[in-house]
Amino acid sequence: MSGAKNAVLPAMAAALLADGPVEIVGAPRLRDIATFGKLLGILGATVTQDAGGTDRSRLLRVASGEPGEAEAPYDLVKTMRASVLVLGPLLARYGRARISLPGGCAIGPRPIDQHLKGLELLGARTTLSEGYIEAAADRLRGAPVYFDLKTVTGTENLMMAAALAEGTTVLKNAAREPEVCDLARLLRAMGADIEGEGTDEITVRGVRSLRGARHEVMADRIEAATLLLAGAITGGDVTALGADGGAMDAVLEKLQESGAEVEVANGFVRVRRAGPIRSVNMKTAPYPGFPTDVQAQFMAYMCLGDGFSIVSETIFENRFMHVAELRRMGGRIDVSGNTAAVKGVQGLSGAPLMATDLRASASLVLAGLAASGTTEVLRIYHLDRGYESLENKLSSLGADIARVRE
Ligand code: EPZ
């Protein structure tokens, strides 16, 4: 497995808090990581990533600099909502930040009201002008923050801001994702005083300064789920080396329910499908629930189920873009609101398809692997945002797949 994109991005942002460099071991080479590195460069940091080596040994190094009047520009932020992760660190370390408000994206408006509410509770003053958020604070002060909803990067932003605030911050209704825990592990290595990560309540006692650290980033549980589903949908036998089964319970339980055999051991997860695919219902939820980032891939799998499957997307407003494309392959899917009814069919047929967002494009690849004939997935730059050479990983598993043009 590659290192987890959604753990690497906050780790890169955390480097803005430190007097010394943060070295991230095992970060994959992805578009989103390159984009985030460009953003940090604009904000005065120096970012270097090893070109060679295997993706688990590769080093990504971020050393903060002086951002001065720098801002996170619209043309960068609009391509990657995770840019909002610089807000907390800039405020905590330099006392000011100016970041373009992330526009909507394919999967929904995705506001940052919870991030701003939390930072204001820590004493930041925020204004919105010409589409940019301006935030300032002499020194952040610890405070209790209750999130109205579970937000992964909101929790991460506030953890980072609170790490250098004066006094204690308690984050309630905090996100419990493994990536949040991975960030807490890094911040602690940098000298932060944090406890409770992985639960609904995280306590952060501010310190005066943070030092650089070396961080072995966690494996990508979403990539692992995607590759294991490639095995399940094709009736194959896939072992995800380096995957942490303990971070994938909801996905593995659904795979077992659907008739696949799952084996979890220290250092790998294995999925085999011998019999038919049993249609099962699935509802996405904040961790430890079924991850929204695996919803599209799971829906592709259910297209070949033996009955009806109800798939509910409770996190994002519009994360069914893959449905129209799966229908073109013969998938029988009816959508009403945030619920899709999938009637399993005997087989899917290959077709030219259009990728729309990162995880939807992965679901089209999975469907193509199981379909008869050839499937061509266009606009695979979406895929490259979150998967490092997915086609090579799938080829090594026996898939007949090739990147035909950029
Ligand atoms: C993180 O996005 C991930 N990205 C997403 O992965 C993932 O889908 C998402 O969490 C949910 O698990 C990163 O970690 C970089 P949220 P994030 O804040 O933090 C609403 C991928 O494919 N909300 O947990 O941006 C929001 O609109 C990406 O790798 C507010 O209303 O998601 C959404 O509906 C896609 N106000 C829901 O909460 C806020 O202030 C969950 O959003 C914040 C969020």
Tab-separated table of C-alpha atoms and ligand atoms in Angstrom:
chain	number	residue	atom	x	y	z
A	1	MET	CA	0.000	0.000	0.000
A	2	SER	CA	1.014	3.609	-0.506
A	3	GLY	CA	0.991	6.083	2.353
A	4	ALA	CA	-2.416	7.652	2.948
A	5	LYS	CA	-2.990	10.857	0.936
A	6	ASN	CA	-5.423	12.120	3.581
A	7	ALA	CA	-2.789	11.665	6.285
A	8	VAL	CA	0.077	13.156	4.257
A	9	LEU	CA	-1.761	16.438	3.512
A	10	PRO	CA	-2.394	17.395	7.173
A	11	ALA	CA	1.146	16.256	8.027
A	12	MET	CA	2.509	18.660	5.410
A	13	ALA	CA	0.347	21.462	6.857
A	14	ALA	CA	1.607	20.665	10.369
A	15	ALA	CA	5.134	21.526	9.225
A	16	LEU	CA	4.034	25.199	9.135
A	17	LEU	CA	3.801	25.011	12.946
A	18	ALA	CA	7.391	23.856	13.466
A	19	ASP	CA	10.728	25.632	13.795
A	20	GLY	CA	12.415	22.671	12.072
A	21	PRO	CA	11.595	20.480	9.067
A	22	VAL	CA	8.988	17.719	9.095
A	23	GLU	CA	10.097	14.605	7.197
A	24	ILE	CA	7.294	12.327	6.051
A	25	VAL	CA	8.340	8.752	5.217
A	26	GLY	CA	6.217	6.758	2.777
A	27	ALA	CA	4.286	9.552	1.061
A	28	PRO	CA	3.136	8.552	-2.450
A	29	ARG	CA	3.716	10.723	-5.515
A	30	LEU	CA	0.230	12.145	-6.193
A	31	ARG	CA	-1.183	15.248	-7.856
A	32	ASP	CA	-2.821	16.431	-4.642
A	33	ILE	CA	0.487	16.153	-2.759
A	34	ALA	CA	2.301	18.072	-5.493
A	35	THR	CA	-0.447	20.731	-5.457
A	36	PHE	CA	-0.243	21.042	-1.675
A	37	GLY	CA	3.540	21.344	-1.935
A	38	LYS	CA	3.102	24.193	-4.419
A	39	LEU	CA	0.742	25.940	-2.016
A	40	LEU	CA	3.201	25.570	0.882
A	41	GLY	CA	5.927	26.963	-1.384
A	42	ILE	CA	3.818	30.070	-1.988
A	43	LEU	CA	3.485	30.332	1.793
A	44	GLY	CA	7.252	30.417	2.229
A	45	ALA	CA	7.961	26.762	2.962
A	46	THR	CA	10.546	24.564	1.195
A	47	VAL	CA	9.134	21.256	-0.018
A	48	THR	CA	11.179	18.401	-1.512
A	49	GLN	CA	10.121	14.833	-2.341
A	50	ASP	CA	12.486	11.968	-3.255
A	51	ALA	CA	11.979	10.911	-6.855
A	52	GLY	CA	13.260	7.361	-6.510
A	53	GLY	CA	12.847	4.554	-4.006
A	54	THR	CA	9.779	2.495	-3.282
A	55	ASP	CA	6.818	4.474	-2.154
A	56	ARG	CA	7.176	3.293	1.432
A	57	SER	CA	10.792	4.433	1.730
A	58	ARG	CA	10.427	7.765	-0.079
A	59	LEU	CA	10.977	10.974	1.896
A	60	LEU	CA	8.844	14.117	1.635
A	61	ARG	CA	10.430	17.036	3.483
A	62	VAL	CA	8.667	20.274	4.442
A	63	ALA	CA	10.516	23.149	6.118
A	64	SER	CA	8.467	26.224	7.031
A	65	GLY	CA	9.697	29.704	6.059
A	66	GLU	CA	8.336	33.237	6.457
A	67	PRO	CA	4.969	33.506	4.633
A	68	GLY	CA	4.969	37.301	4.874
A	69	GLU	CA	1.852	38.613	3.118
A	70	ALA	CA	1.476	35.383	1.170
A	71	GLU	CA	-1.985	33.954	0.642
A	72	ALA	CA	-3.501	30.681	-0.538
A	73	PRO	CA	-4.627	31.653	-4.042
A	74	TYR	CA	-8.010	30.810	-5.568
A	75	ASP	CA	-6.571	28.982	-8.576
A	76	LEU	CA	-4.896	26.462	-6.246
A	77	VAL	CA	-7.564	26.221	-3.546
A	78	LYS	CA	-10.345	25.676	-6.116
A	79	THR	CA	-8.628	22.479	-7.278
A	80	MET	CA	-8.154	21.077	-3.805
A	81	ARG	CA	-10.381	21.685	-0.807
A	82	ALA	CA	-7.725	20.252	1.518
A	83	SER	CA	-5.890	23.589	1.072
A	84	VAL	CA	-8.027	24.787	3.976
A	85	LEU	CA	-5.624	22.811	6.205
A	86	VAL	CA	-3.095	25.687	6.118
A	87	LEU	CA	-5.530	27.996	7.931
A	88	GLY	CA	-5.047	26.706	11.482
A	89	PRO	CA	-1.259	26.389	11.320
A	90	LEU	CA	-0.730	29.834	9.720
A	91	LEU	CA	-2.911	31.467	12.365
A	92	ALA	CA	-1.248	29.641	15.245
A	93	ARG	CA	2.335	30.215	14.086
A	94	TYR	CA	2.222	33.608	12.333
A	95	GLY	CA	-0.959	35.208	13.647
A	96	ARG	CA	-2.547	35.717	10.238
A	97	ALA	CA	-3.812	33.860	7.181
A	98	ARG	CA	-5.473	34.786	3.915
A	99	ILE	CA	-6.981	31.887	2.018
A	100	SER	CA	-9.421	31.689	-0.836
A	101	LEU	CA	-12.755	30.265	0.280
A	102	PRO	CA	-12.836	26.799	-1.319
A	103	GLY	CA	-15.456	26.858	-4.050
A	104	GLY	CA	-17.906	24.021	-4.377
A	105	CYS	CA	-16.565	20.899	-5.960
A	106	ALA	CA	-18.035	17.983	-7.855
A	107	ILE	CA	-19.276	16.250	-4.720
A	108	GLY	CA	-20.999	19.208	-3.058
A	109	PRO	CA	-20.599	22.793	-1.703
A	110	ARG	CA	-18.381	21.635	1.187
A	111	PRO	CA	-18.306	24.805	3.333
A	112	ILE	CA	-15.770	25.461	6.057
A	113	ASP	CA	-18.086	27.058	8.599
A	114	GLN	CA	-17.037	24.623	11.322
A	115	HIS	CA	-13.355	25.434	10.761
A	116	LEU	CA	-14.069	29.178	11.116
A	117	LYS	CA	-16.365	28.731	14.122
A	118	GLY	CA	-13.637	26.803	15.942
A	119	LEU	CA	-10.868	29.268	15.105
A	120	GLU	CA	-13.052	32.187	16.207
A	121	LEU	CA	-13.660	30.417	19.532
A	122	LEU	CA	-9.864	30.330	19.910
A	123	GLY	CA	-9.806	34.097	19.460
A	124	ALA	CA	-9.254	34.526	15.731
A	125	ARG	CA	-10.988	37.381	13.927
A	126	THR	CA	-12.154	36.317	10.458
A	127	THR	CA	-13.552	38.371	7.582
A	128	LEU	CA	-14.612	37.399	4.081
A	129	SER	CA	-13.616	39.750	1.271
A	130	GLU	CA	-13.534	39.110	-2.499
A	131	GLY	CA	-13.858	35.383	-1.937
A	132	TYR	CA	-10.932	35.296	0.463
A	133	ILE	CA	-11.066	34.472	4.155
A	134	GLU	CA	-8.799	36.746	6.177
A	135	ALA	CA	-8.021	35.540	9.678
A	136	ALA	CA	-5.891	37.194	12.366
A	137	ALA	CA	-5.075	36.590	16.010
A	138	ASP	CA	-2.371	37.984	18.274
A	139	ARG	CA	-2.153	34.700	20.117
A	140	LEU	CA	-4.805	31.991	20.009
A	141	ARG	CA	-6.274	31.047	23.372
A	142	GLY	CA	-7.471	27.543	24.208
A	143	ALA	CA	-11.244	27.098	24.449
A	144	PRO	CA	-13.925	24.390	24.314
A	145	VAL	CA	-15.097	23.806	20.712
A	146	TYR	CA	-18.211	21.764	19.879
A	147	PHE	CA	-18.449	20.749	16.195
A	148	ASP	CA	-22.036	20.780	14.880
A	149	LEU	CA	-21.080	17.881	12.604
A	150	LYS	CA	-18.184	15.484	12.150
A	151	THR	CA	-15.550	17.152	9.990
A	152	VAL	CA	-12.203	15.484	9.295
A	153	THR	CA	-10.168	18.496	8.178
A	154	GLY	CA	-12.098	20.713	10.597
A	155	THR	CA	-10.891	18.524	13.467
A	156	GLU	CA	-7.365	18.507	12.023
A	157	ASN	CA	-7.295	22.301	11.545
A	158	LEU	CA	-8.360	22.912	15.137
A	159	MET	CA	-5.896	20.357	16.554
A	160	MET	CA	-3.076	22.169	14.795
A	161	ALA	CA	-4.271	25.644	15.823
A	162	ALA	CA	-4.768	24.542	19.438
A	163	ALA	CA	-1.291	22.994	19.621
A	164	LEU	CA	0.298	26.482	19.854
A	165	ALA	CA	-2.601	28.281	21.548
A	166	GLU	CA	-2.307	29.559	25.123
A	167	GLY	CA	-4.146	27.187	27.428
A	168	THR	CA	-6.306	24.130	26.862
A	169	THR	CA	-8.674	23.367	23.990
A	170	VAL	CA	-11.254	20.583	24.139
A	171	LEU	CA	-12.642	19.500	20.749
A	172	LYS	CA	-16.065	17.868	21.166
A	173	ASN	CA	-17.845	15.839	18.488
A	174	ALA	CA	-14.392	15.482	16.922
A	175	ALA	CA	-13.845	13.253	13.864
A	176	ARG	CA	-12.415	9.824	14.755
A	177	GLU	CA	-10.808	8.953	11.389
A	178	PRO	CA	-7.462	7.102	11.525
A	179	GLU	CA	-5.928	10.026	9.609
A	180	VAL	CA	-6.834	12.321	12.537
A	181	CYS	CA	-5.007	9.887	14.858
A	182	ASP	CA	-2.012	9.837	12.527
A	183	LEU	CA	-1.813	13.642	12.697
A	184	ALA	CA	-2.040	13.542	16.501
A	185	ARG	CA	0.871	11.100	16.523
A	186	LEU	CA	2.963	13.501	14.424
A	187	LEU	CA	2.022	16.572	16.487
A	188	ARG	CA	2.998	14.705	19.673
A	189	ALA	CA	6.373	13.854	18.105
A	190	MET	CA	6.746	17.584	17.400
A	191	GLY	CA	6.188	18.354	21.098
A	192	ALA	CA	2.441	18.944	21.210
A	193	ASP	CA	0.380	17.902	24.242
A	194	ILE	CA	-2.647	16.037	22.809
A	195	GLU	CA	-4.874	13.252	24.098
A	196	GLY	CA	-8.132	11.597	23.135
A	197	GLU	CA	-7.630	11.339	19.373
A	198	GLY	CA	-9.781	8.555	17.919
A	199	THR	CA	-12.600	9.423	20.325
A	200	ASP	CA	-15.264	12.136	20.074
A	201	GLU	CA	-13.318	14.364	22.480
A	202	ILE	CA	-9.744	15.550	21.907
A	203	THR	CA	-7.902	17.662	24.505
A	204	VAL	CA	-4.983	19.847	23.381
A	205	ARG	CA	-2.842	21.783	25.860
A	206	GLY	CA	-0.997	24.565	24.003
A	207	VAL	CA	2.802	24.797	24.068
A	208	ARG	CA	5.095	27.687	23.163
A	209	SER	CA	6.709	26.105	20.115
A	210	LEU	CA	6.951	22.884	18.138
A	211	ARG	CA	10.005	21.202	16.617
A	212	GLY	CA	10.412	19.293	13.383
A	213	ALA	CA	10.009	15.508	13.392
A	214	ARG	CA	10.265	12.407	11.175
A	215	HIS	CA	6.930	10.693	10.582
A	216	GLU	CA	6.132	7.301	9.096
A	217	VAL	CA	2.723	7.987	7.547
A	218	MET	CA	-0.078	5.404	7.882
A	219	ALA	CA	-1.045	3.161	4.956
A	220	ASP	CA	-3.880	4.285	2.708
A	221	ARG	CA	-7.019	2.451	3.874
A	222	ILE	CA	-9.048	3.818	0.936
A	223	GLU	CA	-6.552	2.577	-1.646
A	224	ALA	CA	-6.497	-0.799	0.148
A	225	ALA	CA	-10.298	-0.986	0.087
A	226	THR	CA	-10.280	-0.124	-3.619
A	227	LEU	CA	-7.800	-2.900	-4.481
A	228	LEU	CA	-9.575	-5.486	-2.295
A	229	LEU	CA	-12.855	-4.600	-4.017
A	230	ALA	CA	-11.086	-5.135	-7.363
A	231	GLY	CA	-10.507	-8.707	-6.191
A	232	ALA	CA	-14.071	-9.128	-4.965
A	233	ILE	CA	-15.750	-7.726	-8.088
A	234	THR	CA	-13.717	-9.950	-10.431
A	235	GLY	CA	-14.028	-13.125	-8.332
A	236	GLY	CA	-10.323	-12.971	-7.611
A	237	ASP	CA	-7.971	-13.281	-4.666
A	238	VAL	CA	-6.172	-10.096	-3.593
A	239	THR	CA	-3.781	-9.461	-0.722
A	240	ALA	CA	-3.187	-5.828	0.234
A	241	LEU	CA	0.314	-5.787	1.729
A	242	GLY	CA	0.830	-3.189	4.439
A	243	ALA	CA	-2.919	-2.590	4.815
A	244	ASP	CA	-4.156	-2.106	8.377
A	245	GLY	CA	-7.284	-4.232	8.735
A	246	GLY	CA	-8.009	-2.541	12.058
A	247	ALA	CA	-8.807	0.688	10.199
A	248	MET	CA	-11.153	-1.007	7.728
A	249	ASP	CA	-13.708	-2.893	9.845
A	250	ALA	CA	-16.823	-1.424	8.210
A	251	VAL	CA	-15.602	-2.215	4.689
A	252	LEU	CA	-14.396	-5.719	5.567
A	253	GLU	CA	-17.674	-6.540	7.318
A	254	LYS	CA	-19.637	-5.527	4.210
A	255	LEU	CA	-17.349	-7.632	2.049
A	256	GLN	CA	-17.945	-10.651	4.304
A	257	GLU	CA	-21.700	-10.004	4.296
A	258	SER	CA	-21.580	-10.050	0.481
A	259	GLY	CA	-20.017	-13.518	0.534
A	260	ALA	CA	-16.334	-12.694	0.121
A	261	GLU	CA	-13.783	-14.413	2.366
A	262	VAL	CA	-11.713	-11.899	4.351
A	263	GLU	CA	-8.460	-12.630	6.147
A	264	VAL	CA	-6.888	-9.958	8.390
A	265	ALA	CA	-3.366	-10.507	9.704
A	266	ASN	CA	-0.561	-8.352	10.984
A	267	GLY	CA	0.706	-6.511	7.924
A	268	PHE	CA	-1.853	-7.524	5.318
A	269	VAL	CA	-5.526	-8.002	4.433
A	270	ARG	CA	-6.664	-10.674	1.975
A	271	VAL	CA	-10.004	-10.922	0.161
A	272	ARG	CA	-11.157	-13.857	-1.947
A	273	ARG	CA	-14.497	-14.313	-3.661
A	274	ALA	CA	-15.433	-17.813	-4.665
A	275	GLY	CA	-19.238	-17.811	-4.678
A	276	PRO	CA	-21.865	-15.341	-5.986
A	277	ILE	CA	-21.951	-11.707	-4.849
A	278	ARG	CA	-24.719	-11.327	-2.300
A	279	SER	CA	-26.468	-7.949	-2.554
A	280	VAL	CA	-26.207	-6.065	0.754
A	281	ASN	CA	-27.325	-2.608	1.876
A	282	MET	CA	-24.725	-0.013	2.792
A	283	LYS	CA	-24.856	3.447	4.361
A	284	THR	CA	-21.835	5.745	4.577
A	285	ALA	CA	-21.049	7.346	7.939
A	286	PRO	CA	-18.210	9.124	9.732
A	287	TYR	CA	-15.531	6.752	11.045
A	288	PRO	CA	-15.838	4.011	12.229
A	289	GLY	CA	-18.755	3.783	9.798
A	290	PHE	CA	-18.466	2.828	6.123
A	291	PRO	CA	-16.210	5.479	4.496
A	292	THR	CA	-17.842	7.737	1.908
A	293	ASP	CA	-14.585	7.475	-0.086
A	294	VAL	CA	-15.384	3.793	-0.770
A	295	GLN	CA	-19.081	4.270	-1.608
A	296	ALA	CA	-18.648	4.524	-5.379
A	297	GLN	CA	-16.359	1.492	-5.536
A	298	PHE	CA	-18.794	-0.545	-3.429
A	299	MET	CA	-21.713	0.464	-5.636
A	300	ALA	CA	-19.859	-0.867	-8.700
A	301	TYR	CA	-19.450	-4.166	-6.825
A	302	MET	CA	-23.172	-4.272	-5.948
A	303	CYS	CA	-24.081	-3.849	-9.642
A	304	LEU	CA	-23.199	-7.557	-9.958
A	305	GLY	CA	-25.037	-8.638	-6.801
A	306	ASP	CA	-27.683	-11.392	-6.713
A	307	GLY	CA	-30.546	-9.094	-5.644
A	308	PHE	CA	-31.219	-5.543	-4.483
A	309	SER	CA	-28.776	-3.294	-2.626
A	310	ILE	CA	-29.688	0.069	-1.076
A	311	VAL	CA	-26.697	2.433	-0.984
A	312	SER	CA	-27.097	5.601	1.109
A	313	GLU	CA	-24.601	8.493	0.983
A	314	THR	CA	-24.997	10.498	4.201
A	315	ILE	CA	-21.809	12.605	4.085
A	316	PHE	CA	-21.845	14.498	0.783
A	317	GLU	CA	-24.789	15.985	-1.074
A	318	ASN	CA	-23.853	14.882	-4.545
A	319	ARG	CA	-21.626	11.860	-4.586
A	320	PHE	CA	-23.466	9.744	-7.159
A	321	MET	CA	-21.760	11.001	-10.323
A	322	HIS	CA	-20.593	7.455	-11.050
A	323	VAL	CA	-24.232	6.230	-11.369
A	324	ALA	CA	-24.779	7.592	-14.895
A	325	GLU	CA	-21.546	5.976	-16.058
A	326	LEU	CA	-22.298	2.620	-14.408
A	327	ARG	CA	-25.716	2.677	-16.111
A	328	ARG	CA	-23.957	2.990	-19.477
A	329	MET	CA	-22.306	-0.337	-18.684
A	330	GLY	CA	-25.660	-1.957	-17.967
A	331	GLY	CA	-25.881	-1.232	-14.254
A	332	ARG	CA	-29.487	-1.041	-12.973
A	333	ILE	CA	-29.467	1.852	-10.474
A	334	ASP	CA	-32.296	4.144	-9.365
A	335	VAL	CA	-31.411	7.240	-7.348
A	336	SER	CA	-33.701	9.281	-5.155
A	337	GLY	CA	-32.037	11.940	-3.015
A	338	ASN	CA	-29.026	10.481	-1.231
A	339	THR	CA	-30.158	6.898	-1.737
A	340	ALA	CA	-29.463	4.584	-4.674
A	341	ALA	CA	-31.280	1.272	-5.269
A	342	VAL	CA	-28.963	-1.111	-7.129
A	343	LYS	CA	-30.515	-4.145	-8.822
A	344	GLY	CA	-27.780	-6.672	-9.502
A	345	VAL	CA	-27.355	-7.839	-13.115
A	346	GLN	CA	-25.670	-10.884	-14.626
A	347	GLY	CA	-22.863	-8.883	-16.190
A	348	LEU	CA	-21.685	-5.405	-17.168
A	349	SER	CA	-20.444	-4.473	-20.628
A	350	GLY	CA	-17.447	-2.281	-21.314
A	351	ALA	CA	-18.002	1.281	-22.620
A	352	PRO	CA	-16.204	4.610	-22.976
A	353	LEU	CA	-16.736	6.412	-19.641
A	354	MET	CA	-16.073	9.827	-18.133
A	355	ALA	CA	-14.456	10.159	-14.711
A	356	THR	CA	-15.835	13.023	-12.620
A	357	ASP	CA	-14.183	12.839	-9.220
A	358	LEU	CA	-11.437	10.861	-7.584
A	359	ARG	CA	-13.376	7.962	-6.086
A	360	ALA	CA	-15.998	7.785	-8.847
A	361	SER	CA	-13.170	7.214	-11.354
A	362	ALA	CA	-11.906	4.315	-9.227
A	363	SER	CA	-15.366	2.742	-9.302
A	364	LEU	CA	-15.410	2.916	-13.109
A	365	VAL	CA	-12.063	1.114	-13.270
A	366	LEU	CA	-13.405	-1.640	-10.999
A	367	ALA	CA	-16.538	-1.994	-13.126
A	368	GLY	CA	-14.361	-2.136	-16.240
A	369	LEU	CA	-12.292	-4.961	-14.745
A	370	ALA	CA	-15.430	-7.057	-14.223
A	371	ALA	CA	-17.188	-6.091	-17.472
A	372	SER	CA	-17.106	-7.952	-20.759
A	373	GLY	CA	-15.275	-6.125	-23.538
A	374	THR	CA	-13.107	-3.043	-23.189
A	375	THR	CA	-13.767	-0.008	-20.997
A	376	GLU	CA	-12.041	3.307	-21.605
A	377	VAL	CA	-12.055	5.740	-18.669
A	378	LEU	CA	-11.469	9.335	-19.745
A	379	ARG	CA	-10.179	12.256	-17.610
A	380	ILE	CA	-8.090	9.973	-15.406
A	381	TYR	CA	-6.324	13.009	-13.946
A	382	HIS	CA	-9.046	12.599	-11.309
A	383	LEU	CA	-7.623	9.160	-10.567
A	384	ASP	CA	-4.060	10.460	-10.316
A	385	ARG	CA	-5.110	12.845	-7.540
A	386	GLY	CA	-5.410	9.992	-5.089
A	387	TYR	CA	-3.882	6.810	-6.506
A	388	GLU	CA	-0.218	6.350	-7.388
A	389	SER	CA	0.017	4.283	-10.633
A	390	LEU	CA	-3.182	2.360	-9.903
A	391	GLU	CA	-2.909	0.661	-13.285
A	392	ASN	CA	0.453	-0.878	-12.350
A	393	LYS	CA	-0.896	-2.179	-9.056
A	394	LEU	CA	-3.898	-3.705	-10.837
A	395	SER	CA	-1.716	-5.161	-13.631
A	396	SER	CA	0.425	-6.872	-10.978
A	397	LEU	CA	-2.833	-8.498	-9.805
A	398	GLY	CA	-3.534	-9.841	-13.278
A	399	ALA	CA	-5.720	-7.053	-14.647
A	400	ASP	CA	-5.609	-6.260	-18.347
A	401	ILE	CA	-5.303	-2.489	-17.977
A	402	ALA	CA	-3.084	0.199	-19.522
A	403	ARG	CA	-2.805	3.976	-19.476
A	404	VAL	CA	-3.302	4.814	-23.143
A	405	ARG	CA	-2.807	8.569	-23.025
A	406	GLU	CA	-2.514	11.293	-20.376
B	1	EPZ	C1	-12.074	14.667	4.228
B	1	EPZ	O1	-12.627	15.768	3.559
B	1	EPZ	C2	-11.337	13.874	3.154
B	1	EPZ	N1	-10.279	14.720	2.593
B	1	EPZ	C3	-12.321	13.441	2.080
B	1	EPZ	O2	-11.608	12.667	1.141
B	1	EPZ	C4	-13.403	12.592	2.723
B	1	EPZ	O3	-14.350	12.242	1.746
B	1	EPZ	C5	-14.084	13.394	3.842
B	1	EPZ	O4	-13.096	13.835	4.793
B	1	EPZ	C6	-15.125	12.565	4.599
B	1	EPZ	O5	-14.524	11.440	5.151
B	1	EPZ	C7	-9.147	14.928	3.301
B	1	EPZ	O6	-8.971	14.419	4.399
B	1	EPZ	C8	-8.095	15.775	2.642
B	1	EPZ	P1	-15.488	16.816	6.019
B	1	EPZ	P2	-13.221	16.996	4.401
B	1	EPZ	O7	-15.070	18.159	6.523
B	1	EPZ	O8	-12.504	17.117	5.695
B	1	EPZ	C9	-19.617	19.147	5.658
B	1	EPZ	C10	-10.885	12.024	-0.963
B	1	EPZ	O9	-11.521	11.417	-1.810
B	1	EPZ	N2	-18.904	20.256	6.324
B	1	EPZ	O10	-15.349	15.643	6.931
B	1	EPZ	O11	-13.265	18.150	3.490
B	1	EPZ	C11	-19.051	18.864	4.282
B	1	EPZ	O12	-19.689	19.687	3.341
B	1	EPZ	C12	-11.528	13.153	-0.193
B	1	EPZ	O13	-9.707	11.751	-0.620
B	1	EPZ	C13	-19.598	21.409	6.655
B	1	EPZ	O14	-20.802	21.517	6.397
B	1	EPZ	O15	-14.692	16.490	4.695
B	1	EPZ	C14	-19.366	17.408	4.077
B	1	EPZ	O16	-20.694	17.297	3.593
B	1	EPZ	C15	-12.842	13.517	-0.817
B	1	EPZ	N3	-18.933	22.431	7.261
B	1	EPZ	C16	-19.295	16.824	5.494
B	1	EPZ	O17	-19.398	17.942	6.385
B	1	EPZ	C17	-17.601	22.361	7.575
B	1	EPZ	O18	-17.054	23.327	8.140
B	1	EPZ	C18	-18.001	16.086	5.804
B	1	EPZ	O19	-16.965	16.958	5.434
B	1	EPZ	C19	-16.913	21.174	7.229
B	1	EPZ	C20	-17.585	20.132	6.619
